[in-house]
Coordinates of C-alpha atoms in Angstrom, one line a residue:
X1 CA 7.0 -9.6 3.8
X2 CA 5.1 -6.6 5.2
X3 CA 2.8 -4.9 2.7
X4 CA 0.8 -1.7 3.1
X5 CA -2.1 -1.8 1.2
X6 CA -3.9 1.2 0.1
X7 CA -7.5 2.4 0.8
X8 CA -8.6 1.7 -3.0
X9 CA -6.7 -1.5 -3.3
X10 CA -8.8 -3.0 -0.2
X11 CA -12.1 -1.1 -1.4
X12 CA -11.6 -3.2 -5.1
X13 CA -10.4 -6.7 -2.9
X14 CA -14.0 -6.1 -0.6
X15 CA -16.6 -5.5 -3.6
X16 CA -14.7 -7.0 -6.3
X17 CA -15.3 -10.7 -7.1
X18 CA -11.7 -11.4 -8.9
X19 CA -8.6 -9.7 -9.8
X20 CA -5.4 -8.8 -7.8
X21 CA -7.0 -6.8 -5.0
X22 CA -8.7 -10.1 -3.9
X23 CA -6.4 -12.3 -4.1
X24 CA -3.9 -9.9 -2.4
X25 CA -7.4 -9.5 0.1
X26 CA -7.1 -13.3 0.3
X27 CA -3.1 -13.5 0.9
X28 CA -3.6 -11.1 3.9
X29 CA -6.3 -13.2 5.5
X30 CA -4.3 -16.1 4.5
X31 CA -0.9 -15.0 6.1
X32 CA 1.1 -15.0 2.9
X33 CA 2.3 -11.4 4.2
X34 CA 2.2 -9.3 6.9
X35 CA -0.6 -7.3 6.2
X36 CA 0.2 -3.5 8.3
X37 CA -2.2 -0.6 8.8
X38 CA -2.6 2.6 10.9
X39 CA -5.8 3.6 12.8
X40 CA -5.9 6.8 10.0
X41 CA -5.5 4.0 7.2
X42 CA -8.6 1.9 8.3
X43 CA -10.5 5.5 9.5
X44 CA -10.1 6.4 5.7
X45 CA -11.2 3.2 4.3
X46 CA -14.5 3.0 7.5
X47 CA -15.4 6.4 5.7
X48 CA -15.0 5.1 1.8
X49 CA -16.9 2.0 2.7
X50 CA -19.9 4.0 4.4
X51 CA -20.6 5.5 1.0
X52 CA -24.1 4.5 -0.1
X53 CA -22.6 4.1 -3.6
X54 CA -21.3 0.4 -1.6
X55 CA -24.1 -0.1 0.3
X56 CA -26.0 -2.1 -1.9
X57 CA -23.0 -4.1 -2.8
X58 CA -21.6 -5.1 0.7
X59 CA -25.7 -6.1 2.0
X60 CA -26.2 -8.3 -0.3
X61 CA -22.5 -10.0 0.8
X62 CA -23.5 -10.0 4.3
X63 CA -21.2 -7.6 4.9
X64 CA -20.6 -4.2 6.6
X65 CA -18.0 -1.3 6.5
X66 CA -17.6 -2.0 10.2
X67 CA -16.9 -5.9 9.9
X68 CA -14.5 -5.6 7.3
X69 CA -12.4 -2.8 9.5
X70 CA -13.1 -4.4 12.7
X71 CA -11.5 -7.7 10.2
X72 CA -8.6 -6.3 9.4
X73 CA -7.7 -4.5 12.3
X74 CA -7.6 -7.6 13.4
X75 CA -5.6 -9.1 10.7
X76 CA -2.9 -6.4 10.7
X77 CA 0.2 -5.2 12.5
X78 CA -1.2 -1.7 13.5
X79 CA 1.6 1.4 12.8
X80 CA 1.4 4.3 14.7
X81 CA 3.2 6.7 12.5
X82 CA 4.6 9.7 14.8
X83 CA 5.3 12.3 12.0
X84 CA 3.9 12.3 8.4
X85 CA 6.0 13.8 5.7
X86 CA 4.9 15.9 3.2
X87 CA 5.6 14.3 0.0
X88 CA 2.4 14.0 -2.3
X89 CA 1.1 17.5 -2.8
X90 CA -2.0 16.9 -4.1
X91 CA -3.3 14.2 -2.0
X92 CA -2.2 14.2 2.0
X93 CA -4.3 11.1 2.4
X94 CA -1.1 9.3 0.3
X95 CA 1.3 11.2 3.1
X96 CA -0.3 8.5 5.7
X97 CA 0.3 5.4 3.2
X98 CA 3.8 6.4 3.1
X99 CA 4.5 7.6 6.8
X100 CA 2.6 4.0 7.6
X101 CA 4.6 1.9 5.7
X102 CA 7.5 3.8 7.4
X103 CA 6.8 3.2 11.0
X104 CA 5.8 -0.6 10.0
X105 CA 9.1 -1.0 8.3
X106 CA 7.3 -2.6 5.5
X107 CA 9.0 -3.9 2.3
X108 CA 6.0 -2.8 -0.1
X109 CA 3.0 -0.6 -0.7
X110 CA 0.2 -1.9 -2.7
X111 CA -1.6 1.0 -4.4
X112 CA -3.0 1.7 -8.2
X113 CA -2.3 5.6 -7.4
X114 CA -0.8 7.9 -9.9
X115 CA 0.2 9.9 -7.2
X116 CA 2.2 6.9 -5.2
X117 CA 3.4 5.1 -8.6
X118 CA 4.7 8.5 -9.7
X119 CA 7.2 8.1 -7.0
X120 CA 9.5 6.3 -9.3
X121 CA 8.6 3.0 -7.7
X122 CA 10.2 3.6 -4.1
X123 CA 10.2 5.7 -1.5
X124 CA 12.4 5.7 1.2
X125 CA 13.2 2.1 0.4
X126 CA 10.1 0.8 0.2
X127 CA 9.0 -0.5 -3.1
X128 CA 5.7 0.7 -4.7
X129 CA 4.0 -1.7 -6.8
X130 CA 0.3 -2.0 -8.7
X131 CA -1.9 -4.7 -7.6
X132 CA -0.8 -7.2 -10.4
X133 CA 2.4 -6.7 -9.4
X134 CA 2.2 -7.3 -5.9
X135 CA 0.1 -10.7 -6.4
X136 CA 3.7 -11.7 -9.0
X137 CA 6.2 -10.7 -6.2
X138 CA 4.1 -11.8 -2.8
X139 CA 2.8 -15.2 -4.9
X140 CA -0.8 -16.3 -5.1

């Protein structure tokens, strides 16, 4: 299954020690799915992770925003959207979630927005799910 999994969802699975976002953090690392990104994805979450309010958190991990980019670039099937549509008014940042998860042709976005769950639970095809969720229909 290829999943898109949003800037939060990956910032709670990195500095969180349990719940869904890990465990969906795990099942990428793991191959359960087909983790996919974009460079603007992982440029968004670079920039989230840089905030000193994670600093702390991620040093005392061994860990650094760059690592855990540099890992999942690694880990996923890079999109390189060509257009981005103009869908979420009050948040363009979710416009790249969704114009990702269209040129990836994935089967799910992961995300705990209002903005993206607000979309009735699809868009274009593509179900959007909460974390919980996504851990019930991706297993682990």
């Amino acid at each position: 299954m290829r999943v898109v999994l949003d800037t939060n969802t990956l910032v709670s699975g990195v500095i969180s020690p349990g719940g869904p976002p890990r465990r969906l953090l795990a099942g990428a690392r793991t191959q359960a799915f087909e983790l996919c990104s974009s460079a603007t994805l992982l440029a968004e979450l670079l920039d989230v992770l840089s905030r000193e309010k994670f600093a702390t958190r991620l040093g005392q991990a061994g860990l650094t925003p760059q690592g855990i980019v540099g890992e999942l670039r690694r880990l996923a099937t890079m999109a390189a959207p060509q257009v981005v549509p103009r869908v979420i008014e009050h948040d363009a940042d979710d416009d790249h979630m969704l114009a990702c998860a269209l040129a990836a042709n994935a089967e799910l976005i992961v995300s705990g927005d209002k903005h993206l769950l607000g979309l009735g639970g699809q868009y274009e095809g593509i179900r959007i799910v909460a974390p919980a969720e996504a851990i019930a229909l991706i297993g682990g």
